[in-house]
Tab-separated table of C-alpha atoms in Angstrom:
chain	number	residue	atom	x	y	z
A	269	MET	CA	-0.036	0.048	0.460
A	270	GLU	CA	1.184	3.432	-0.713
A	271	LEU	CA	2.109	5.810	1.423
A	272	LYS	CA	-0.034	9.383	1.441
A	273	GLU	CA	2.299	11.745	0.641
A	274	ASN	CA	3.215	9.855	-2.437
A	275	ARG	CA	-1.093	9.547	-3.483
A	276	SER	CA	-0.785	13.288	-4.961
A	277	LYS	CA	2.883	11.901	-6.758
A	278	LEU	CA	0.890	8.868	-8.084
A	279	TYR	CA	-2.848	11.215	-9.003
A	280	ILE	CA	-0.002	13.600	-11.079
A	281	GLU	CA	2.396	11.371	-12.241
A	282	GLY	CA	-1.655	10.178	-14.109
A	283	VAL	CA	-2.487	13.031	-15.144
A	284	LYS	CA	1.349	13.891	-17.134
A	285	ALA	CA	0.011	11.048	-19.171
A	286	GLY	CA	-2.974	12.018	-19.594
A	287	ILE	CA	-2.232	14.915	-21.040
A	288	PRO	CA	-1.441	12.953	-24.573
A	289	ILE	CA	-3.685	10.956	-24.088
A	290	GLY	CA	-5.773	13.300	-23.797
A	291	LEU	CA	-5.063	15.189	-27.187
A	292	GLY	CA	-5.103	12.228	-28.518
A	293	TYR	CA	-8.757	11.928	-28.054
A	294	PHE	CA	-9.909	14.940	-28.817
A	295	ALA	CA	-8.472	14.850	-32.378
A	296	VAL	CA	-9.455	11.371	-32.405
A	297	ALA	CA	-12.872	12.709	-30.095
A	298	PHE	CA	-13.736	15.068	-32.899
A	299	SER	CA	-14.441	12.949	-35.992
A	300	LEU	CA	-16.257	10.607	-34.054
A	301	GLY	CA	-18.675	14.313	-32.611
A	302	ILE	CA	-18.732	14.955	-36.634
A	303	ALA	CA	-20.686	11.193	-37.343
A	304	ALA	CA	-22.487	11.075	-33.995
A	305	ARG	CA	-24.019	15.173	-35.875
A	306	ASP	CA	-25.364	12.594	-38.439
A	307	TYR	CA	-26.783	9.875	-36.256
A	308	GLY	CA	-28.637	12.731	-34.355
A	309	PHE	CA	-26.451	13.727	-31.093
A	310	ASN	CA	-26.513	17.259	-30.035
A	311	ALA	CA	-23.017	19.357	-28.586
A	312	PHE	CA	-24.717	18.970	-25.134
A	313	GLN	CA	-26.010	15.207	-25.520
A	314	GLY	CA	-22.442	14.346	-27.563
A	315	PHE	CA	-20.209	15.900	-24.250
A	316	ILE	CA	-22.017	13.464	-21.929
A	317	ALA	CA	-22.241	10.237	-23.510
A	318	SER	CA	-18.427	10.820	-24.099
A	319	LEU	CA	-17.565	11.819	-20.538
A	320	PHE	CA	-19.865	8.506	-19.024
A	321	THR	CA	-18.873	6.144	-21.555
A	322	TYR	CA	-15.354	6.783	-23.416
A	323	ALA	CA	-15.143	4.486	-26.044
A	324	SER	CA	-14.575	4.458	-29.074
A	325	ALA	CA	-15.864	1.794	-31.500
A	326	GLY	CA	-18.767	1.012	-28.429
A	327	GLN	CA	-19.428	4.311	-28.840
A	328	TYR	CA	-19.212	4.670	-32.073
A	329	ILE	CA	-22.020	1.393	-32.335
A	330	GLY	CA	-23.987	3.063	-29.709
A	331	PHE	CA	-24.745	6.127	-31.495
A	332	SER	CA	-25.902	4.872	-35.114
A	333	LEU	CA	-28.157	2.236	-33.371
A	334	TYR	CA	-29.995	4.898	-31.874
A	335	ALA	CA	-30.076	5.962	-35.300
A	336	ALA	CA	-30.975	3.309	-36.391
A	337	ASN	CA	-33.262	2.843	-34.108
A	338	GLY	CA	-31.959	-0.460	-32.476
A	339	THR	CA	-33.821	-1.661	-28.643
A	340	LEU	CA	-31.505	-1.772	-25.732
A	341	LEU	CA	-30.975	-4.831	-25.867
A	342	THR	CA	-29.333	-4.376	-29.213
A	343	LEU	CA	-27.208	-1.537	-27.626
A	344	ILE	CA	-26.729	-3.671	-24.206
A	345	VAL	CA	-25.196	-6.829	-26.763
A	346	LEU	CA	-23.424	-4.963	-28.832
A	347	THR	CA	-22.156	-2.856	-26.715
A	348	ALA	CA	-20.414	-5.134	-25.045
A	349	ILE	CA	-19.203	-7.534	-27.824
A	350	THR	CA	-17.953	-4.263	-28.514
A	351	ASN	CA	-15.963	-3.416	-25.521
A	352	LEU	CA	-15.214	-7.102	-24.388
A	353	ARG	CA	-11.577	-6.926	-24.632
A	354	TYR	CA	-12.118	-3.855	-21.634
A	355	ILE	CA	-12.805	-7.507	-20.555
A	356	LEU	CA	-9.147	-8.930	-21.239
A	357	MET	CA	-7.443	-5.733	-20.206
A	358	GLY	CA	-8.831	-6.147	-16.662
A	359	PHE	CA	-8.243	-9.692	-15.807
A	360	ALA	CA	-4.806	-8.567	-16.998
A	361	LEU	CA	-4.812	-5.708	-14.607
A	362	ASN	CA	-5.814	-7.787	-11.876
A	363	GLN	CA	-3.193	-9.579	-12.292
A	364	GLY	CA	-0.545	-7.238	-11.956
A	365	MET	CA	-2.777	-7.010	-8.103
A	366	PRO	CA	-1.552	-9.355	-5.184
A	367	ALA	CA	-3.918	-11.822	-3.345
A	368	GLY	CA	-5.922	-8.822	-0.162
A	369	THR	CA	-6.067	-5.793	-2.541
A	370	PRO	CA	-9.405	-4.388	-1.954
A	371	LEU	CA	-12.553	-4.745	-4.107
A	372	GLY	CA	-12.770	-1.269	-4.165
A	373	THR	CA	-9.307	-0.548	-4.722
A	374	ARG	CA	-9.596	-3.477	-7.453
A	375	MET	CA	-13.745	-1.354	-9.202
A	376	LEU	CA	-11.628	2.224	-9.262
A	377	VAL	CA	-8.779	0.569	-11.603
A	378	GLY	CA	-10.933	-1.093	-13.726
A	379	THR	CA	-13.336	1.876	-13.727
A	380	CYS	CA	-10.590	3.775	-15.589
A	381	ILE	CA	-9.977	1.583	-18.703
A	382	THR	CA	-9.514	2.252	-21.850
A	383	ASP	CA	-7.710	1.116	-24.291
A	384	GLU	CA	-4.976	4.069	-23.247
A	385	ILE	CA	-4.781	4.729	-20.259
A	386	PHE	CA	-4.820	-0.211	-19.957
A	387	SER	CA	-1.749	0.328	-21.747
A	388	VAL	CA	-0.591	2.764	-20.402
A	389	THR	CA	-1.232	2.066	-16.001
A	390	ILE	CA	0.852	-1.773	-17.909
A	391	ALA	CA	3.846	0.123	-19.249
A	392	ARG	CA	4.358	1.107	-15.231
A	393	PRO	CA	6.357	-0.324	-12.875
A	394	GLY	CA	5.235	-1.090	-10.459
A	395	ILE	CA	1.257	-2.301	-8.845
A	396	PRO	CA	-1.879	-0.307	-10.162
A	397	THR	CA	-3.092	2.250	-8.856
A	398	PRO	CA	-6.361	4.204	-8.921
A	399	TRP	CA	-4.324	7.230	-7.998
A	400	PHE	CA	-2.408	6.829	-10.568
A	401	THR	CA	-5.130	5.726	-13.020
A	402	PHE	CA	-7.609	8.737	-11.806
A	403	GLY	CA	-5.288	11.707	-12.340
A	404	ALA	CA	-5.604	9.846	-16.299
A	405	LEU	CA	-8.562	9.237	-16.706
A	406	LEU	CA	-9.519	12.750	-15.324
A	407	THR	CA	-7.819	14.350	-17.605
A	408	ALA	CA	-7.997	13.383	-20.791
A	409	ALA	CA	-11.603	11.729	-20.376
A	410	PRO	CA	-12.978	15.160	-20.258
A	411	MET	CA	-10.644	15.758	-23.138
A	412	TRP	CA	-12.438	13.080	-25.865
A	413	ALA	CA	-15.783	14.736	-24.312
A	414	ALA	CA	-14.696	18.044	-25.432
A	415	GLY	CA	-13.889	16.405	-28.535
A	416	THR	CA	-16.739	14.604	-29.577
A	417	ALA	CA	-18.652	18.057	-28.404
A	418	VAL	CA	-16.758	20.180	-30.489
A	419	GLY	CA	-17.081	17.909	-33.232
A	420	ILE	CA	-20.553	17.464	-33.464
A	421	SER	CA	-20.568	21.702	-33.281
A	422	MET	CA	-18.016	22.420	-35.722
A	423	GLY	CA	-17.605	19.857	-37.675
A	424	SER	CA	-16.128	20.758	-40.391
A	425	ILE	CA	-13.884	23.742	-39.400
A	426	LEU	CA	-9.764	22.246	-38.607
A	427	PRO	CA	-8.471	22.673	-41.970
A	428	ALA	CA	-8.318	18.874	-43.612
A	429	ARG	CA	-4.442	19.028	-43.344
A	430	ILE	CA	-4.080	19.851	-39.540
A	431	VAL	CA	-6.899	16.335	-38.663
A	432	SER	CA	-4.979	14.145	-40.784
A	433	ALA	CA	-2.456	14.642	-39.005
A	434	LEU	CA	-4.081	14.699	-35.148
A	435	SER	CA	-4.996	11.957	-35.639
A	436	VAL	CA	-1.941	10.165	-35.491
A	437	ALA	CA	-1.278	10.898	-32.340
A	438	LEU	CA	-3.438	8.696	-30.284
A	439	PHE	CA	-1.911	5.088	-32.771
A	440	GLY	CA	1.744	7.532	-31.182
A	441	MET	CA	0.899	6.717	-27.942
A	442	PHE	CA	0.385	3.093	-28.870
A	443	ILE	CA	3.740	2.148	-30.792
A	444	ALA	CA	5.478	4.384	-27.718
A	445	SER	CA	3.540	1.732	-25.336
A	446	ILE	CA	4.808	-1.548	-27.332
A	447	ILE	CA	7.778	-1.262	-28.351
A	448	PRO	CA	9.796	-1.033	-25.165
A	449	PRO	CA	8.945	-4.074	-24.026
A	450	ALA	CA	9.436	-5.585	-28.173
A	451	ARG	CA	13.089	-3.889	-26.854
A	452	LYS	CA	13.608	-6.626	-23.731
A	453	ASP	CA	11.539	-9.478	-24.259
A	454	ARG	CA	11.737	-11.176	-28.025
A	455	ALA	CA	8.592	-12.993	-28.124
A	456	VAL	CA	6.527	-9.593	-27.465
A	457	ALA	CA	8.904	-8.751	-30.718
A	458	PHE	CA	7.104	-11.738	-32.025
A	459	ALA	CA	4.024	-11.229	-31.222
A	460	ILE	CA	3.940	-7.497	-32.468
A	461	ALA	CA	4.826	-9.179	-35.413
A	462	VAL	CA	2.353	-10.946	-35.721
A	463	SER	CA	-0.775	-9.417	-35.255
A	464	PHE	CA	0.076	-6.588	-37.532
A	465	ALA	CA	0.583	-8.578	-40.087
A	466	CYS	CA	-2.772	-11.150	-39.143
A	467	SER	CA	-5.066	-7.354	-38.272
A	468	TYR	CA	-3.893	-6.137	-41.914
A	469	ALA	CA	-4.629	-9.945	-43.461
A	470	CYS	CA	-8.308	-9.647	-41.580
A	471	GLU	CA	-9.495	-6.557	-43.342
A	472	HIS	CA	-8.927	-8.841	-46.905
A	473	VAL	CA	-10.483	-11.416	-46.475
A	474	PRO	CA	-14.697	-12.494	-46.992
A	475	GLY	CA	-16.431	-12.467	-44.189
A	476	ILE	CA	-14.847	-11.687	-40.848
A	477	LYS	CA	-13.662	-7.949	-42.787
A	478	ASP	CA	-17.565	-7.323	-42.626
A	479	PHE	CA	-17.143	-7.306	-38.873
A	480	SER	CA	-17.622	-4.015	-36.880
A	481	SER	CA	-13.626	-3.491	-35.874
A	482	GLY	CA	-13.991	-4.071	-32.431
A	483	THR	CA	-15.532	-8.006	-32.680
A	484	ARG	CA	-13.122	-8.531	-35.023
A	485	LEU	CA	-9.719	-6.918	-32.191
A	486	THR	CA	-11.850	-8.846	-29.622
A	487	ILE	CA	-11.220	-12.432	-31.543
A	488	LEU	CA	-7.906	-11.427	-33.209
A	489	ALA	CA	-6.299	-11.131	-29.667
A	490	ILE	CA	-7.603	-13.611	-28.149
A	491	GLY	CA	-6.331	-15.712	-31.015
A	492	ILE	CA	-3.047	-14.372	-31.042
A	493	SER	CA	-2.303	-14.140	-26.891
A	494	ALA	CA	-3.462	-17.741	-27.060
A	495	LEU	CA	-1.170	-18.948	-29.802
A	496	PHE	CA	1.692	-17.843	-27.924
A	497	ALA	CA	1.202	-19.112	-24.125
A	498	VAL	CA	1.403	-21.818	-26.019
A	499	ILE	CA	4.120	-22.692	-28.380
A	500	MET	CA	6.334	-18.854	-26.548
A	501	PRO	CA	4.234	-19.488	-22.790
A	502	ARG	CA	6.717	-16.645	-19.382
A	503	ALA	CA	8.758	-19.651	-17.060
A	504	ASP	CA	7.971	-18.054	-13.834
A	505	GLU	CA	12.078	-18.039	-13.304
A	506	GLU	CA	11.686	-15.446	-16.311
A	507	ASP	CA	9.153	-13.971	-15.239
A	508	LYS	CA	10.303	-12.154	-12.177
A	509	LYS	CA	13.681	-12.331	-13.668
A	510	LEU	CA	12.477	-9.837	-16.684
A	511	GLU	CA	10.328	-8.092	-13.972
A	512	GLU	CA	13.062	-7.373	-13.072
A	513	LEU	CA	14.449	-5.686	-16.253
A	514	GLU	CA	11.652	-4.515	-17.024
A	515	GLU	CA	12.203	-1.859	-13.188
A	516	LEU	CA	15.375	-1.338	-14.629
A	517	GLY	CA	14.063	-0.627	-18.390
A	518	GLU	CA	11.552	1.923	-17.435
A	519	THR	CA	13.146	3.919	-14.152
A	520	ASP	CA	15.380	4.822	-16.998
A	521	GLY	CA	13.309	5.454	-19.056
A	522	GLU	CA	11.094	8.080	-16.404
A	523	VAL	CA	13.498	9.887	-15.352
A	524	ARG	CA	15.089	10.767	-19.104
A	525	SER	CA	11.221	11.645	-19.743
A	526	GLU	CA	11.351	14.131	-16.829
A	527	ASN	CA	14.648	14.904	-17.469
B	238	MET	CA	-41.344	4.620	-31.259
B	239	LYS	CA	-38.103	6.168	-29.979
B	240	THR	CA	-35.572	4.520	-26.754
B	241	ASN	CA	-34.960	8.119	-24.623
B	242	ILE	CA	-31.502	9.852	-25.983
B	243	TYR	CA	-30.396	9.738	-23.053
B	244	LEU	CA	-32.133	6.316	-21.665
B	245	TYR	CA	-29.631	5.132	-24.667
B	246	ILE	CA	-27.098	7.502	-23.086
B	247	PHE	CA	-27.240	5.508	-19.493
B	248	VAL	CA	-27.449	2.224	-21.268
B	249	MET	CA	-24.923	2.392	-23.352
B	250	ALA	CA	-22.092	3.903	-20.554
B	251	PHE	CA	-23.372	1.357	-17.821
B	252	THR	CA	-22.802	-1.634	-20.039
B	253	THR	CA	-19.368	-0.318	-21.075
B	254	TRP	CA	-18.844	-0.010	-16.787
B	255	CYS	CA	-19.741	-3.375	-16.379
B	256	MET	CA	-16.787	-5.074	-19.058
B	257	ARG	CA	-14.326	-3.244	-17.315
B	258	VAL	CA	-15.405	-4.418	-13.308
B	259	ILE	CA	-16.016	-7.769	-14.660
B	260	PRO	CA	-12.900	-9.035	-14.088
B	261	SER	CA	-12.564	-6.976	-11.035
B	262	LEU	CA	-15.760	-8.401	-8.814
B	263	ILE	CA	-14.209	-12.835	-10.110
B	264	MET	CA	-10.439	-11.797	-9.706
B	265	LYS	CA	-9.462	-12.288	-5.795
B	266	LYS	CA	-5.480	-12.838	-6.196
B	267	PRO	CA	-2.682	-13.644	-9.105
B	268	ILE	CA	-3.784	-16.747	-11.313
B	269	GLU	CA	-1.160	-19.169	-11.318
B	270	ASN	CA	-2.133	-21.200	-14.375
B	271	ARG	CA	1.205	-21.148	-16.512
B	272	PHE	CA	-0.928	-20.916	-19.675
B	273	ALA	CA	-3.733	-18.032	-18.162
B	274	LYS	CA	-0.731	-16.394	-16.997
B	275	SER	CA	1.103	-15.970	-20.564
B	276	PHE	CA	-2.026	-15.468	-22.254
B	277	LEU	CA	-2.788	-12.031	-19.651
B	278	TYR	CA	0.706	-11.358	-20.381
B	279	TYR	CA	0.476	-11.021	-24.487
B	280	VAL	CA	-2.880	-9.125	-24.100
B	281	PRO	CA	-1.956	-5.712	-23.976
B	282	TYR	CA	1.017	-5.945	-26.520
B	283	VAL	CA	-0.626	-8.378	-28.334
B	284	THR	CA	-4.930	-5.078	-28.721
B	285	LEU	CA	-2.531	-2.504	-29.824
B	286	ALA	CA	-0.324	-3.819	-32.076
B	287	ILE	CA	-3.918	-5.022	-33.887
B	288	MET	CA	-5.330	-1.340	-33.245
B	289	THR	CA	-2.201	-0.157	-34.621
B	290	PHE	CA	-2.162	-1.282	-38.022
B	291	PRO	CA	-3.550	-0.716	-40.423
B	292	ALA	CA	-4.994	2.140	-38.802
B	293	ILE	CA	-2.756	3.940	-38.473
B	294	VAL	CA	-2.679	4.121	-42.348
B	295	GLN	CA	-5.923	4.587	-42.924
B	296	ALA	CA	-6.100	7.947	-40.956
B	297	THR	CA	-3.814	10.166	-42.480
B	298	ASP	CA	-5.095	11.116	-46.150
B	299	GLN	CA	-2.698	9.843	-47.977
B	300	PRO	CA	-1.550	6.498	-46.628
B	301	LEU	CA	2.172	6.876	-47.427
B	302	ALA	CA	2.201	9.668	-43.851
B	303	GLY	CA	0.266	6.944	-42.685
B	304	ALA	CA	3.188	4.643	-42.957
B	305	ALA	CA	5.482	7.618	-42.649
B	306	ALA	CA	4.823	7.528	-38.939
B	307	LEU	CA	4.345	4.839	-38.336
B	308	VAL	CA	8.245	3.652	-38.832
B	309	ALA	CA	9.105	7.274	-37.537
B	310	GLY	CA	7.744	6.267	-33.826
B	311	ILE	CA	8.893	2.332	-34.067
B	312	LEU	CA	11.933	4.364	-34.752
B	313	ALA	CA	11.848	7.151	-31.957
B	314	ALA	CA	10.215	4.460	-29.322
B	315	TRP	CA	13.663	2.047	-30.694
B	316	PHE	CA	15.543	4.599	-29.208
B	317	GLY	CA	14.370	5.512	-26.160
B	318	ALA	CA	11.673	8.210	-27.022
B	319	ASN	CA	9.046	8.810	-24.014
B	320	LEU	CA	4.999	8.445	-24.553
B	321	PHE	CA	4.110	12.748	-25.651
B	322	SER	CA	8.016	12.595	-27.835
B	323	VAL	CA	6.983	9.869	-30.098
B	324	ALA	CA	3.378	11.324	-30.294
B	325	SER	CA	4.412	13.987	-31.628
B	326	ILE	CA	6.816	12.640	-33.756
B	327	CYS	CA	3.994	10.703	-35.050
B	328	CYS	CA	2.247	13.680	-36.177
B	329	ILE	CA	4.502	16.230	-37.720
B	330	THR	CA	5.532	13.777	-40.109
B	331	VAL	CA	2.298	13.471	-41.091
B	332	LEU	CA	1.766	16.908	-41.146
B	333	LEU	CA	5.101	17.508	-43.131
B	334	LEU	CA	5.326	14.262	-45.490
B	335	GLU	CA	1.375	15.232	-46.525
B	336	PHE	CA	3.197	19.014	-47.999
B	337	LEU	CA	5.097	17.867	-49.019
B	338	LEU	CA	2.980	15.469	-51.187
């Protein structure tokens, strides 16, 4: 359990991680807002939908279902399927918390899960803590909501060039989360290469390419992770060694970024 | 008849939240099973990799600019750039290339 004075430090660390995430969110939410407007949402409705849901693909599906007069049951089923990866991420985060972690702490960390907050929480050394995740979420989610509202009300005022450039910020953050571990662990590098290839292939395979991106993501994530768990399982001792390496590496990275 | 939009938003937000906390309700201690442990170890990297490619190439007006951003981002991250630097390098790469192309 962290000391009290550490909590504000952890929170600020979360805020710092949340700023680039929020900037990327703003750009992506902007394009989500343009879609939401077409589906009949006004800026206020888009704002609260984004503020409380903070899930990109899931929201897109929800918005389009509303326009298509989908029932609430359809909405529940499709939202659950599209966001199935959050369950996987939730298990991965809980895996990092020792036995005896209070249920409240576990639930608060789970509440903060988005693709990006999950990745910065996983990349961070030490046990996942709600102080860090809330710092990130409370910084990034309002920007996600603001981006949606601005996208709905301003539509296409921003120059296309700026929108195009901003749209890769989010992917830059993904890359920054997966490359350093790939450098340390060849199995991870291999898994990433296979993921790239399968993800690309699935966009072109008849049948699979018609699934929603959330569904495709879930199927691929389960399939490839299971494959690697079988062909390149992690040995327990290797586990410990890697964790040590990871901690050393991350500390280096932190010092660098603060200088 | 159209469902009330606020009820719709509430159901969407609540369902999404449930997906986030279900594992917290089930798990009380770290999983010991080797397969499950390995599986959970790979999930985050695989998930993020799938989300990145080929989406990054499709996100930009010019696919080539997106591809260049991917390469620039990987190189920057490999040589130790932090999260914000990598994201900025990707954006600048696209801005410059789309200006030139």
